[in-house]
PDB file of C-alpha atoms in Angstrom:
ATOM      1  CA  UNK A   1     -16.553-116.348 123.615  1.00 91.00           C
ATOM      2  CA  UNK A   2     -16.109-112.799 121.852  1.00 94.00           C
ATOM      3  CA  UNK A   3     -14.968-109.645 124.128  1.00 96.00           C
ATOM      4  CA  UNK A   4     -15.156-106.110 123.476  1.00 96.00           C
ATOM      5  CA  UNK A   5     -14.341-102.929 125.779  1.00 96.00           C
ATOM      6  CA  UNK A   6     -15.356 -98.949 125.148  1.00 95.00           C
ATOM      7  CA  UNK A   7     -14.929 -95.829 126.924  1.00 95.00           C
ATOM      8  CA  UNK A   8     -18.141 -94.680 128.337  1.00 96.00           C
ATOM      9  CA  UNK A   9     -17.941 -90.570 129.051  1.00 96.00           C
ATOM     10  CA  UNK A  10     -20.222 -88.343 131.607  1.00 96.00           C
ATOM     11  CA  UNK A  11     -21.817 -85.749 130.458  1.00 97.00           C
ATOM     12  CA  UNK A  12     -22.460 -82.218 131.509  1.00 97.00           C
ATOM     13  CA  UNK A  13     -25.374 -79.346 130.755  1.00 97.00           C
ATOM     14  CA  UNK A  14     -23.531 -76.076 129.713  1.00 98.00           C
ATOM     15  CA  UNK A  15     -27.696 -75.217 129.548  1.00 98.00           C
ATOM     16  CA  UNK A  16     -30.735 -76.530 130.812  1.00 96.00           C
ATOM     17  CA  UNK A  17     -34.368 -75.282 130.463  1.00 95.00           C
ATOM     18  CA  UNK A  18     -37.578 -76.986 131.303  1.00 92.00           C
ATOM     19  CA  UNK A  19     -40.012 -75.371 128.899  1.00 87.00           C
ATOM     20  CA  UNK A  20     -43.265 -77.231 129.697  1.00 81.00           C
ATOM     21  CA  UNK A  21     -44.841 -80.594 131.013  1.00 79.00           C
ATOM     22  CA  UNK A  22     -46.477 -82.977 129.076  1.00 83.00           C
ATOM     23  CA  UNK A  23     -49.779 -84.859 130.281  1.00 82.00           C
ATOM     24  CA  UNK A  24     -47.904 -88.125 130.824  1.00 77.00           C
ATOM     25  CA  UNK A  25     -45.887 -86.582 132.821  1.00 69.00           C
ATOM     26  CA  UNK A  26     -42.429 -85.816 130.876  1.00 78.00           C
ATOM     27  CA  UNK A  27     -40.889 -82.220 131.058  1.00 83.00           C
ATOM     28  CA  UNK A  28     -39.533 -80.659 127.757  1.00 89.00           C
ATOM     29  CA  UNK A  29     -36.210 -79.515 127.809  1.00 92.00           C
ATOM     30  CA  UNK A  30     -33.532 -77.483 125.566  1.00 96.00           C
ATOM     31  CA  UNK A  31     -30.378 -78.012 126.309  1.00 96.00           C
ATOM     32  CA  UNK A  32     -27.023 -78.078 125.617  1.00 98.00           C
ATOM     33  CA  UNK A  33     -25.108 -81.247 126.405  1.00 97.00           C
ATOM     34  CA  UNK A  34     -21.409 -81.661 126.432  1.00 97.00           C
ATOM     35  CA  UNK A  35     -19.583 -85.197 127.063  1.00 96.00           C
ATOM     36  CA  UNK A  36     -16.699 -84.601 129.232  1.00 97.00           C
ATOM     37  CA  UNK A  37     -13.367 -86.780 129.725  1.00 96.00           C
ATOM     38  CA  UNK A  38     -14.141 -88.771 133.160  1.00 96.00           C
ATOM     39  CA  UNK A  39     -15.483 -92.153 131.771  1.00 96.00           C
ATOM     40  CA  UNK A  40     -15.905 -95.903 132.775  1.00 96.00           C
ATOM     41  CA  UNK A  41     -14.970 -98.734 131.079  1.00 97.00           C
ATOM     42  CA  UNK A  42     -17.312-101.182 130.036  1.00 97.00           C
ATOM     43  CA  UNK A  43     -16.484-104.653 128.813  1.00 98.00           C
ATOM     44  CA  UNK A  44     -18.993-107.527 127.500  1.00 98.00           C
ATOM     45  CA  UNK A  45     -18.078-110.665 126.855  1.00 97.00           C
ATOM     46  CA  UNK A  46     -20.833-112.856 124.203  1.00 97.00           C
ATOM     47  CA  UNK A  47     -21.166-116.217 124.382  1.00 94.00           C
ATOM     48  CA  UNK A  48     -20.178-117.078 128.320  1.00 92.00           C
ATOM     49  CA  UNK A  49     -22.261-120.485 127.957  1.00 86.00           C
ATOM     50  CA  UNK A  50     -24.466-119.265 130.821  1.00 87.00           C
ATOM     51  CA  UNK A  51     -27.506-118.402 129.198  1.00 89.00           C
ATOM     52  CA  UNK A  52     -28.153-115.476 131.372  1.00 94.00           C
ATOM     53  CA  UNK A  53     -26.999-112.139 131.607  1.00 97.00           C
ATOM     54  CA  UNK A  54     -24.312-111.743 134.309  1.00 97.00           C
ATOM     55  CA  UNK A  55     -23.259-107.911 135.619  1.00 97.00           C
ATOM     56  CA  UNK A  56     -20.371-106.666 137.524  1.00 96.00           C
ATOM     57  CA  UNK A  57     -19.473-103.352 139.180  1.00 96.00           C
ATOM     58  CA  UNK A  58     -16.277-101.883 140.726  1.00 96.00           C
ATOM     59  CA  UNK A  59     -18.719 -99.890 142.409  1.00 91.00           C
ATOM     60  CA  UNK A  60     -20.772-102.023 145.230  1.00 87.00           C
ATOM     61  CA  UNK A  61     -23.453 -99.038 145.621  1.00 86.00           C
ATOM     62  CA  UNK A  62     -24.707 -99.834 142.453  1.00 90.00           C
ATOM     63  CA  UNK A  63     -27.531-102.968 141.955  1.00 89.00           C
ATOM     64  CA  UNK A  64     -25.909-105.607 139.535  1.00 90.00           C
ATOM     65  CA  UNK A  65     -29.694-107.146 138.580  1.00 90.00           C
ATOM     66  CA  UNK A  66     -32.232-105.817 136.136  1.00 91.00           C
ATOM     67  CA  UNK A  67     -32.514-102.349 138.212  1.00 94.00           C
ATOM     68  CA  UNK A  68     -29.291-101.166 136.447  1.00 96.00           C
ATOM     69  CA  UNK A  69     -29.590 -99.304 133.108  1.00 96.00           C
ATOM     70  CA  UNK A  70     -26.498-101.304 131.479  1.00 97.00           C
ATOM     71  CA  UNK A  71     -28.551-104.654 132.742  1.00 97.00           C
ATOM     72  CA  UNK A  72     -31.401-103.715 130.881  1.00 98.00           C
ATOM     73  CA  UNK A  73     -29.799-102.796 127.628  1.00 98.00           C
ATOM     74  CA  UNK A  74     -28.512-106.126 126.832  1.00 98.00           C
ATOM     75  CA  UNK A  75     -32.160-107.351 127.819  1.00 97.00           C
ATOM     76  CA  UNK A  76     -33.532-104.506 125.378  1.00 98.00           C
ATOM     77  CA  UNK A  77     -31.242-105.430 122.844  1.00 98.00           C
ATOM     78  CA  UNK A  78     -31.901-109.117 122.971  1.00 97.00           C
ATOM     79  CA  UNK A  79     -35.959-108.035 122.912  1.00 97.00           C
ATOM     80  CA  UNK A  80     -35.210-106.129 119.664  1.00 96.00           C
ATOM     81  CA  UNK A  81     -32.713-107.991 117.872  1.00 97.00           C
ATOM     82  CA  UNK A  82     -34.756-111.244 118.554  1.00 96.00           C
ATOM     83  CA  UNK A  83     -31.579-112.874 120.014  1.00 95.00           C
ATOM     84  CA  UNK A  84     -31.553-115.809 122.417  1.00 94.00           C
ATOM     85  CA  UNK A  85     -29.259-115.153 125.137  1.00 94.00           C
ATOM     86  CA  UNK A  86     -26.214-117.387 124.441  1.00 93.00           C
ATOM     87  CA  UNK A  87     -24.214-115.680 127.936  1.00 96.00           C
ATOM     88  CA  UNK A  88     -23.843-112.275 128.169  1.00 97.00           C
ATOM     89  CA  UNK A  89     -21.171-110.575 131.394  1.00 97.00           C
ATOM     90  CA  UNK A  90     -21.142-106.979 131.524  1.00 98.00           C
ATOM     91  CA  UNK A  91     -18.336-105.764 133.633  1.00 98.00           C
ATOM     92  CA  UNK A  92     -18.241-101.589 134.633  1.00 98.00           C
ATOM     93  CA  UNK A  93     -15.489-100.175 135.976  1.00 98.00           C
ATOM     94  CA  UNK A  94     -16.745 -96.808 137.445  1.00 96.00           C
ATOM     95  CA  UNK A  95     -15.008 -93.743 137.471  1.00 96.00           C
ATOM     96  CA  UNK A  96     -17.656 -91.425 136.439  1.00 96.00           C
ATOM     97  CA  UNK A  97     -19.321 -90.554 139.859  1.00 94.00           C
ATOM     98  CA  UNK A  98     -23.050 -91.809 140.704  1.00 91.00           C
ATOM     99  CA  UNK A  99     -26.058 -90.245 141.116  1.00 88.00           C
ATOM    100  CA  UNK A 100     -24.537 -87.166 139.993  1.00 93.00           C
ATOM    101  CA  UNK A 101     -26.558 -85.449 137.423  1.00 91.00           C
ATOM    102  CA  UNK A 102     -23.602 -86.740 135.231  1.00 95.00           C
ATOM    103  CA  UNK A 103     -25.586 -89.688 132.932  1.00 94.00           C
ATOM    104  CA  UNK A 104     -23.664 -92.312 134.414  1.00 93.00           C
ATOM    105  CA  UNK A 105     -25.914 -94.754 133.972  1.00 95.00           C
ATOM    106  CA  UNK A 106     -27.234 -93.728 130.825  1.00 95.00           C
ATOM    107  CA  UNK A 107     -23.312 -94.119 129.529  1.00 96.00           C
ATOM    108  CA  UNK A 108     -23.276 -97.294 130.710  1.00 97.00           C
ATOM    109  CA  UNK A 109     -26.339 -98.464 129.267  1.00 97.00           C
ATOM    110  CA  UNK A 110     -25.209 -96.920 125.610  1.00 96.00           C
ATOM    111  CA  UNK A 111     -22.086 -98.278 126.028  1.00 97.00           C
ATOM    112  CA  UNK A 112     -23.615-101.718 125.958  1.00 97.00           C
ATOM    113  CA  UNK A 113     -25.548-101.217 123.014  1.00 97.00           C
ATOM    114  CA  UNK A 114     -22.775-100.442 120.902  1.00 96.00           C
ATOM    115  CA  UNK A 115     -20.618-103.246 122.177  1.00 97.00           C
ATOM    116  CA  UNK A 116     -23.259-106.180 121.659  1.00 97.00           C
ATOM    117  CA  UNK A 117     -24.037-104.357 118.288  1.00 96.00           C
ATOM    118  CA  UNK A 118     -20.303-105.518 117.205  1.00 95.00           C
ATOM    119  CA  UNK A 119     -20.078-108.311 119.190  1.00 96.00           C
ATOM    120  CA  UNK A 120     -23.053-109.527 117.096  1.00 96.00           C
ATOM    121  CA  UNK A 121     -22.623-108.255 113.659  1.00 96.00           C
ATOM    122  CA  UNK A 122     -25.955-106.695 113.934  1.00 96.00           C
ATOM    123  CA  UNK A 123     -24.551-103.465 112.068  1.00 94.00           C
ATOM    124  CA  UNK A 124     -27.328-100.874 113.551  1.00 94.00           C
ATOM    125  CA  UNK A 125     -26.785 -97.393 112.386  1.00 92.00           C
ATOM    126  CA  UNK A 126     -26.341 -94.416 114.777  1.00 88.00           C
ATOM    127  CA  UNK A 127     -30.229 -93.512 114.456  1.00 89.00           C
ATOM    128  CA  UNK A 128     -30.876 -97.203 114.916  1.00 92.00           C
ATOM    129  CA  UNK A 129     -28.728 -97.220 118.126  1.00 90.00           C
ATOM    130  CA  UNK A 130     -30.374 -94.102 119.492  1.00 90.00           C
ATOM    131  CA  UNK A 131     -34.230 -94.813 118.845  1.00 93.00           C
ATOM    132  CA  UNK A 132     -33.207 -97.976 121.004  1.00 95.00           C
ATOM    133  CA  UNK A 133     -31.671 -95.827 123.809  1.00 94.00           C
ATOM    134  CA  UNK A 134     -34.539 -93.528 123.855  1.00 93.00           C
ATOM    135  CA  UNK A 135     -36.331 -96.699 125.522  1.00 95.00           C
ATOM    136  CA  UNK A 136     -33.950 -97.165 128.036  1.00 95.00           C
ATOM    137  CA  UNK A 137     -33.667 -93.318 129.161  1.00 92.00           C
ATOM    138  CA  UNK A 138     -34.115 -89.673 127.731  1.00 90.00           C
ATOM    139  CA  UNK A 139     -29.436 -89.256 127.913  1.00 93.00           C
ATOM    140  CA  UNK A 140     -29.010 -92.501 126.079  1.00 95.00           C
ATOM    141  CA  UNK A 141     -29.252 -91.126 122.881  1.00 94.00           C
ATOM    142  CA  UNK A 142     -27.165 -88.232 123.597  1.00 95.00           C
ATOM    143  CA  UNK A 143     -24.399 -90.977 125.431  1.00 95.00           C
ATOM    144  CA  UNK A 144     -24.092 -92.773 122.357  1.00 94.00           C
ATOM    145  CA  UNK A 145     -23.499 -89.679 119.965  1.00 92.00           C
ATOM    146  CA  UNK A 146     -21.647 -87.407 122.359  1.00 93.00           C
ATOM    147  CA  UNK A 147     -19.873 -84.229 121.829  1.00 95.00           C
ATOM    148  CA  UNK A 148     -21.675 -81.182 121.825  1.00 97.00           C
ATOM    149  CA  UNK A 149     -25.136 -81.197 121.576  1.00 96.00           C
ATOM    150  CA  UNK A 150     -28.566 -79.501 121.934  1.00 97.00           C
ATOM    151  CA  UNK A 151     -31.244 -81.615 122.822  1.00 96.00           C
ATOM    152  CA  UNK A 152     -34.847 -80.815 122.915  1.00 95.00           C
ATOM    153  CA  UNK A 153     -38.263 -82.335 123.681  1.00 92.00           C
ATOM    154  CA  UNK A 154     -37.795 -84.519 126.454  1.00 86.00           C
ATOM    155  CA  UNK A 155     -34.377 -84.715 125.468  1.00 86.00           C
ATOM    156  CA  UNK A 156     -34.293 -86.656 122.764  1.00 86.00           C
ATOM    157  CA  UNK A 157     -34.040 -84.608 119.517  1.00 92.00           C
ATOM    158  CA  UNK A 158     -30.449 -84.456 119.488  1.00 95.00           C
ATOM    159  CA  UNK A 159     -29.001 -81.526 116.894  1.00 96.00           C
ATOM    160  CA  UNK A 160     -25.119 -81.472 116.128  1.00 95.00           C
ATOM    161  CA  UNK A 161     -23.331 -78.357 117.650  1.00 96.00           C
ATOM    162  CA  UNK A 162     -19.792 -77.049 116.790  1.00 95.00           C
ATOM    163  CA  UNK A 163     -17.095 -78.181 119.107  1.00 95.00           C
ATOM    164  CA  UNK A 164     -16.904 -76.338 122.519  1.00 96.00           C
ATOM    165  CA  UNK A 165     -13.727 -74.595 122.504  1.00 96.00           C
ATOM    166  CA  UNK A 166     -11.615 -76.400 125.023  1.00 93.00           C
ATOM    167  CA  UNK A 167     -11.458 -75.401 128.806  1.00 97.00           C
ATOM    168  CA  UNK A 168     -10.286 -76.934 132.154  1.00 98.00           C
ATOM    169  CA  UNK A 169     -12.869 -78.269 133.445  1.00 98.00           C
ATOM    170  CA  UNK A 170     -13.275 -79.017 137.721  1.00 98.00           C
ATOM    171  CA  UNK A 171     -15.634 -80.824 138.801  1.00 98.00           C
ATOM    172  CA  UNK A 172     -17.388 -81.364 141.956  1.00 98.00           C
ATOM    173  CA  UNK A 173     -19.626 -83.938 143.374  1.00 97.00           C
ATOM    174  CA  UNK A 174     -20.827 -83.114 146.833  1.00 97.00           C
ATOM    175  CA  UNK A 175     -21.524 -86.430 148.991  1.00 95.00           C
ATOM    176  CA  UNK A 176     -25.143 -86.261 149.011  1.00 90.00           C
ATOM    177  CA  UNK A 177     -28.277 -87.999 146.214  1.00 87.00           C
ATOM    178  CA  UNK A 178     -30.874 -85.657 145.026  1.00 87.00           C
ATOM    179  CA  UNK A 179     -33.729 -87.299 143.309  1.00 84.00           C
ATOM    180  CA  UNK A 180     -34.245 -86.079 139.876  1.00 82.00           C
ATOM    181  CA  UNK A 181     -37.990 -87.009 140.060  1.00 83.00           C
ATOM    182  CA  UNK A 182     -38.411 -84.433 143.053  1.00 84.00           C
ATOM    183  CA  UNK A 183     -36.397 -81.839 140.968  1.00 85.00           C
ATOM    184  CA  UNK A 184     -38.803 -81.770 138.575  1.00 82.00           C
ATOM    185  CA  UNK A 185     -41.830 -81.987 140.604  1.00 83.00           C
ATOM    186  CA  UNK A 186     -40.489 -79.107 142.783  1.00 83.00           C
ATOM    187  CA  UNK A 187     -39.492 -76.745 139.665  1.00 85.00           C
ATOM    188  CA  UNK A 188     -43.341 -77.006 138.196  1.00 82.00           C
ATOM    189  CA  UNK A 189     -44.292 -74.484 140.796  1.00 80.00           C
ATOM    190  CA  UNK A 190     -41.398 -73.201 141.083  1.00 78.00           C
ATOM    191  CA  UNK A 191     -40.591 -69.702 140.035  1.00 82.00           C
ATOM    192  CA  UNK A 192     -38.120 -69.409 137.414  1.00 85.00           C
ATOM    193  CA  UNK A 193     -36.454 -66.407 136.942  1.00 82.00           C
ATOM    194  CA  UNK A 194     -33.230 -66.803 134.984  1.00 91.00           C
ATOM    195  CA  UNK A 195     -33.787 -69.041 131.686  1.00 94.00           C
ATOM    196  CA  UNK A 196     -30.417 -70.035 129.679  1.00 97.00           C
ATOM    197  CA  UNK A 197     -30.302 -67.531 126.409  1.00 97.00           C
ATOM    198  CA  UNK A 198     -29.891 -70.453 124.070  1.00 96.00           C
ATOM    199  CA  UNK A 199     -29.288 -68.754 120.712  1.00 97.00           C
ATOM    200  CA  UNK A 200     -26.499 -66.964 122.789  1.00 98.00           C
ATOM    201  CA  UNK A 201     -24.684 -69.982 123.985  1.00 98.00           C
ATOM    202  CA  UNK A 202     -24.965 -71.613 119.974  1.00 98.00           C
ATOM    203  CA  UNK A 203     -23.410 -68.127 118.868  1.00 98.00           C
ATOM    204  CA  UNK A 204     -20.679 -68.679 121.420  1.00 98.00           C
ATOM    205  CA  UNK A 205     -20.151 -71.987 120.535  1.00 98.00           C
ATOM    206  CA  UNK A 206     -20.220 -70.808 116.335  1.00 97.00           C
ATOM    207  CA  UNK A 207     -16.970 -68.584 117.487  1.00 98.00           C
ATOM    208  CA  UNK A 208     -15.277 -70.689 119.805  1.00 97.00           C
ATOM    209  CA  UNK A 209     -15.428 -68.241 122.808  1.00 98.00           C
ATOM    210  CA  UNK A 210     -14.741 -69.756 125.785  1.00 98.00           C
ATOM    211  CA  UNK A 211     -15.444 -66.291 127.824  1.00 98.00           C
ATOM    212  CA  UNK A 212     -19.076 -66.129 126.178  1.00 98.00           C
ATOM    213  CA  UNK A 213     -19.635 -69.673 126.971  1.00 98.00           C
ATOM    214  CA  UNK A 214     -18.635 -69.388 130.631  1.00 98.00           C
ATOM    215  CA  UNK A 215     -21.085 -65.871 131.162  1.00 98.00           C
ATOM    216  CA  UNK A 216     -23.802 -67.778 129.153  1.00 98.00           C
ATOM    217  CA  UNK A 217     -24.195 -71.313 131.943  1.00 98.00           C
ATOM    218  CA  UNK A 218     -27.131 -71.802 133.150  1.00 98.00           C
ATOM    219  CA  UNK A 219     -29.724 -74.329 134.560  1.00 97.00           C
ATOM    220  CA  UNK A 220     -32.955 -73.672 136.014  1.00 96.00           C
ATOM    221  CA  UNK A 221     -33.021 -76.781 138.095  1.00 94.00           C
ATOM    222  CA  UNK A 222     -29.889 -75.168 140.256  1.00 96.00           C
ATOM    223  CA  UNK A 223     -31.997 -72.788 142.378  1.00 95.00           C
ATOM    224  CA  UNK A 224     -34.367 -76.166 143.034  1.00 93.00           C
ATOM    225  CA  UNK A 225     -32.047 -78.254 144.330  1.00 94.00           C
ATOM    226  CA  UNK A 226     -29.439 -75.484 145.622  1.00 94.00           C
ATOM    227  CA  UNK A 227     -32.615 -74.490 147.980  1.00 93.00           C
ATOM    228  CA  UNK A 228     -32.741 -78.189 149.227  1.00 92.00           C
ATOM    229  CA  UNK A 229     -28.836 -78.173 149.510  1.00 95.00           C
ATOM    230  CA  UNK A 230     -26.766 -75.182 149.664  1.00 96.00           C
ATOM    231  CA  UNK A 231     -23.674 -76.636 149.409  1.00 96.00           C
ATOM    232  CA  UNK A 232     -24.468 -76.892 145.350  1.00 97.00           C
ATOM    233  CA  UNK A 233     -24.128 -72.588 144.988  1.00 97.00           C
ATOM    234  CA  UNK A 234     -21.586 -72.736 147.548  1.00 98.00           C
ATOM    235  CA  UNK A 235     -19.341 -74.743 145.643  1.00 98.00           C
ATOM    236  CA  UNK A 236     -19.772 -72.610 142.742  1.00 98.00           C
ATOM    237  CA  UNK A 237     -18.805 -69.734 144.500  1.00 98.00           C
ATOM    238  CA  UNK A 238     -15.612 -71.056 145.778  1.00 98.00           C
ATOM    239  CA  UNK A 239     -15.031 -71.748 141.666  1.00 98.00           C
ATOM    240  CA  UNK A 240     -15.532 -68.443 140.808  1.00 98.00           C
ATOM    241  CA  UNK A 241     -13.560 -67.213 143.082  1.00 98.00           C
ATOM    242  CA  UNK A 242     -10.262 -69.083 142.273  1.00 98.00           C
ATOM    243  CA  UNK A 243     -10.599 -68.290 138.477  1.00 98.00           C
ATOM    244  CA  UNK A 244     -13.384 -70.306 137.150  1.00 98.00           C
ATOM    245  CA  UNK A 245     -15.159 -68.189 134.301  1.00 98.00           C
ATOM    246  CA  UNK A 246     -18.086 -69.442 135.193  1.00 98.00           C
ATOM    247  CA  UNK A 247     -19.901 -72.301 137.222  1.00 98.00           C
ATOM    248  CA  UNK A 248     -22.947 -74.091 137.668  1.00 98.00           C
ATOM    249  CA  UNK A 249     -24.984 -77.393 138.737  1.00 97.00           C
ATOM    250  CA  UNK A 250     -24.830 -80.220 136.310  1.00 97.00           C
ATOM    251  CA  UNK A 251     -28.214 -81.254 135.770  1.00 93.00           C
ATOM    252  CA  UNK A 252     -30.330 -82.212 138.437  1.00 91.00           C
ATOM    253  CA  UNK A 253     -27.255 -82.484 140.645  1.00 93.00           C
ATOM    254  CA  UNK A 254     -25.554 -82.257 142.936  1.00 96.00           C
ATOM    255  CA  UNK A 255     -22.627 -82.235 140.341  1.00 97.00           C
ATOM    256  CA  UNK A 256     -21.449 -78.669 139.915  1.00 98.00           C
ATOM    257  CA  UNK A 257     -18.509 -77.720 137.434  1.00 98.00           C
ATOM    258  CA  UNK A 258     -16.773 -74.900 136.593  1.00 98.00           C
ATOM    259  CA  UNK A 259     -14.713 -73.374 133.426  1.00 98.00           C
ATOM    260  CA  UNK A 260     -11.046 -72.374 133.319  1.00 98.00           C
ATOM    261  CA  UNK A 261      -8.738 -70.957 130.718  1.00 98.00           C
ATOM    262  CA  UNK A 262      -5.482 -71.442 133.037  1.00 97.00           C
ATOM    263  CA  UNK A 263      -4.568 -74.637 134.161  1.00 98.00           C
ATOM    264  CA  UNK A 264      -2.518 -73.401 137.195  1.00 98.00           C
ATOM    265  CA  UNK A 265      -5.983 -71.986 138.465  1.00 98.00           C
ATOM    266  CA  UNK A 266      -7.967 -74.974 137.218  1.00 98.00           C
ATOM    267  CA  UNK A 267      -5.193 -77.048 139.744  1.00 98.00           C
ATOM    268  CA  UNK A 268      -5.379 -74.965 142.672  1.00 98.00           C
ATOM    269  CA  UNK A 269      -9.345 -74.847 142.406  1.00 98.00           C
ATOM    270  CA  UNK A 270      -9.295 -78.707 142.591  1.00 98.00           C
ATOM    271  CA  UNK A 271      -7.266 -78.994 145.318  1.00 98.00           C
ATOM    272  CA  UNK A 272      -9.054 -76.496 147.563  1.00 98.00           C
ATOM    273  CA  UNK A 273     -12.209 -78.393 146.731  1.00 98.00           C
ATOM    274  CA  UNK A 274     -10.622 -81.703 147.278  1.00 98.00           C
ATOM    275  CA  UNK A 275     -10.056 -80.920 150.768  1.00 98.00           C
ATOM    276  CA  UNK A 276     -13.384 -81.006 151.433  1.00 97.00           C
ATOM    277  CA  UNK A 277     -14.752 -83.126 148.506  1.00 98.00           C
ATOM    278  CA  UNK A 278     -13.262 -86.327 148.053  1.00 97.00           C
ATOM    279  CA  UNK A 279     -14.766 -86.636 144.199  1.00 97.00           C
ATOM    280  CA  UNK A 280     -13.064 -83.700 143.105  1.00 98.00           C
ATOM    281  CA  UNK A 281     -11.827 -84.035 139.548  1.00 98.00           C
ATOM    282  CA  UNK A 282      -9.422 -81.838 136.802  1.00 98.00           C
ATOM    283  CA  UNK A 283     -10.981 -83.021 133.175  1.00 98.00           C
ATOM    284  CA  UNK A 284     -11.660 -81.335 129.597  1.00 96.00           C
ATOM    285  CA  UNK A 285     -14.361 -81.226 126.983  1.00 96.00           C
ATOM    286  CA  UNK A 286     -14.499 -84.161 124.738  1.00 89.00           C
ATOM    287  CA  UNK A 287     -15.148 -82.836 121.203  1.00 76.00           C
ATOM    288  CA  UNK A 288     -16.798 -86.223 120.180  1.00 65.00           C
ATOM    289  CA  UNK A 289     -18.343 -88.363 122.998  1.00 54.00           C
ATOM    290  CA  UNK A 290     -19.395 -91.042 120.902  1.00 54.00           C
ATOM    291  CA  UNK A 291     -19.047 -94.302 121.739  1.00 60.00           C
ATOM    292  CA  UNK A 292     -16.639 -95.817 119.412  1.00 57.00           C
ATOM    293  CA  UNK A 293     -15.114 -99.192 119.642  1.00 52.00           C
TER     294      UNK A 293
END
């Protein structure tokens, strides 16, 4: 039996635009993607003797069967690598929150790929890795190279940004789901009226300004889903307040975060929040995301 273990980080939307729908029913996007330090740890063990793919969760919410994202990896990769399965356990231990508008899934699922990539010699490159993710969901791609990123079309052409100069970062996941299918079926009739200034928020990133970055969040999806659940604008309002720069809704939500240049304010922020929200957490940027082993 071989047995390998990675780091597999959220991710947050410093932008988000939805720029059109296509006819099968996919929304473009351009945004800007950052992978954050709150991760879960996925392990796979090859060759268990089983012939089957076994999965394990510390979280019991989550389905441990072909419904899960990280399940269906090692089933893609098997498909594509024409592998028999020989035994394959998965084992997540979750700290990244769930159904969050975080990727936590799609980390999961990337995170396999990469491990049964070493765990079976099969030597894929990066591209390789990520036209394989794009099957399995439209953040896979961006899970497996991390860092900061734009992504465009449906979220899959992935272009290499500078570093995001470093910030506290709180986050905030309020104890409610929101469907991201509804999102996006709400904001096509939706009226948009702030869009994220894009070319802005790559400038900021060029010169490492924090400040710009903050002033220059946005997501069009947070008046959607802040309309269905207030609590999402209230919580960035209580950020803002207590010294965030600048806050917003991670993407579909109900994940909001917000930015800090003082880690005594970062603190207290958390801990007001915490009283009410018991997935409250203090975190950073991660200037590469990437799955490595």
């Amino acid at each position: 039996m071989k047995q390998a273990a990675v780091e597999a980080h959220a991710k947050i939307n410093l932008t988000l635009d939805v720029t059109g729908r296509r006819p099968n029913g996919y929304h473009d996007v351009c945004m800007v993607m950052q992978s954050i330090g709150i991760h879960d740890k996925v392990t796979v063990s090859i060759g268990t003797g089983n012939g089957a793919i076994e999965l394990k969760t510390s979280n019991s919410q989550l389905p441990a069967d072909s419904s899960n994202l990280a399940y269906r990896a090692a089933e893609l990769f098997l498909r594509e690598m024409k592998l028999p399965c020989d035994g394959i356990s998965i084992a997540i231990e979750k700290h990244n929150p769930i159904a969050a508008g975080l990727a936590g899934g799609s980390t999961d699922a990337a995170a396999v790929l990469v491990l049964l990539d070493q765990l079976y010699d099969t030597h894929l490159s990066l591209e390789k890795h990520m036209e394989m993710g794009l099957k399995l969901g439209a953040d896979v791609p961006f899970c497996i190279a991390g860092g900061t990123m734009l992504a465009e079309g449906i979220g899959e052409k992935l272009t290499r940004l500078p570093n995001a100069p470093q910030a506290y970062v709180v986050l905030c996941k309020p104890p409610f789901a929101v469907s991201t299918p509804a999102i996006y079926k709400a904001i096509d009739s939706a009226d948009i009226a702030v869009r994220p200034n894009t070319r802005a928020m790559l400038d900021a990133l060029q010169a490492s300004d924090l400040e710009a970055v903050a002033k220059l969040l946005c997501n069009v999806m947070q008046p959607v889903t802040a309309e269905m659940h207030p609590e999402v604008d209230e919580i960035c309002a209580v950020m803002k307040e207590n010294g965030a720069l600048g806050a917003i809704m991670s993407g579909s939500g109900p994940s909001v975060f917000g930015l800090f240049d003082d880690r005594a304010a970062a603190e207290n922020a958390k801990a007001l929040l915490a009283e009410s929200y018991a997935e409250t957490f203090l975190t950073n940027f991660c200037d590469s995301g990437q799955i490595k082993l």
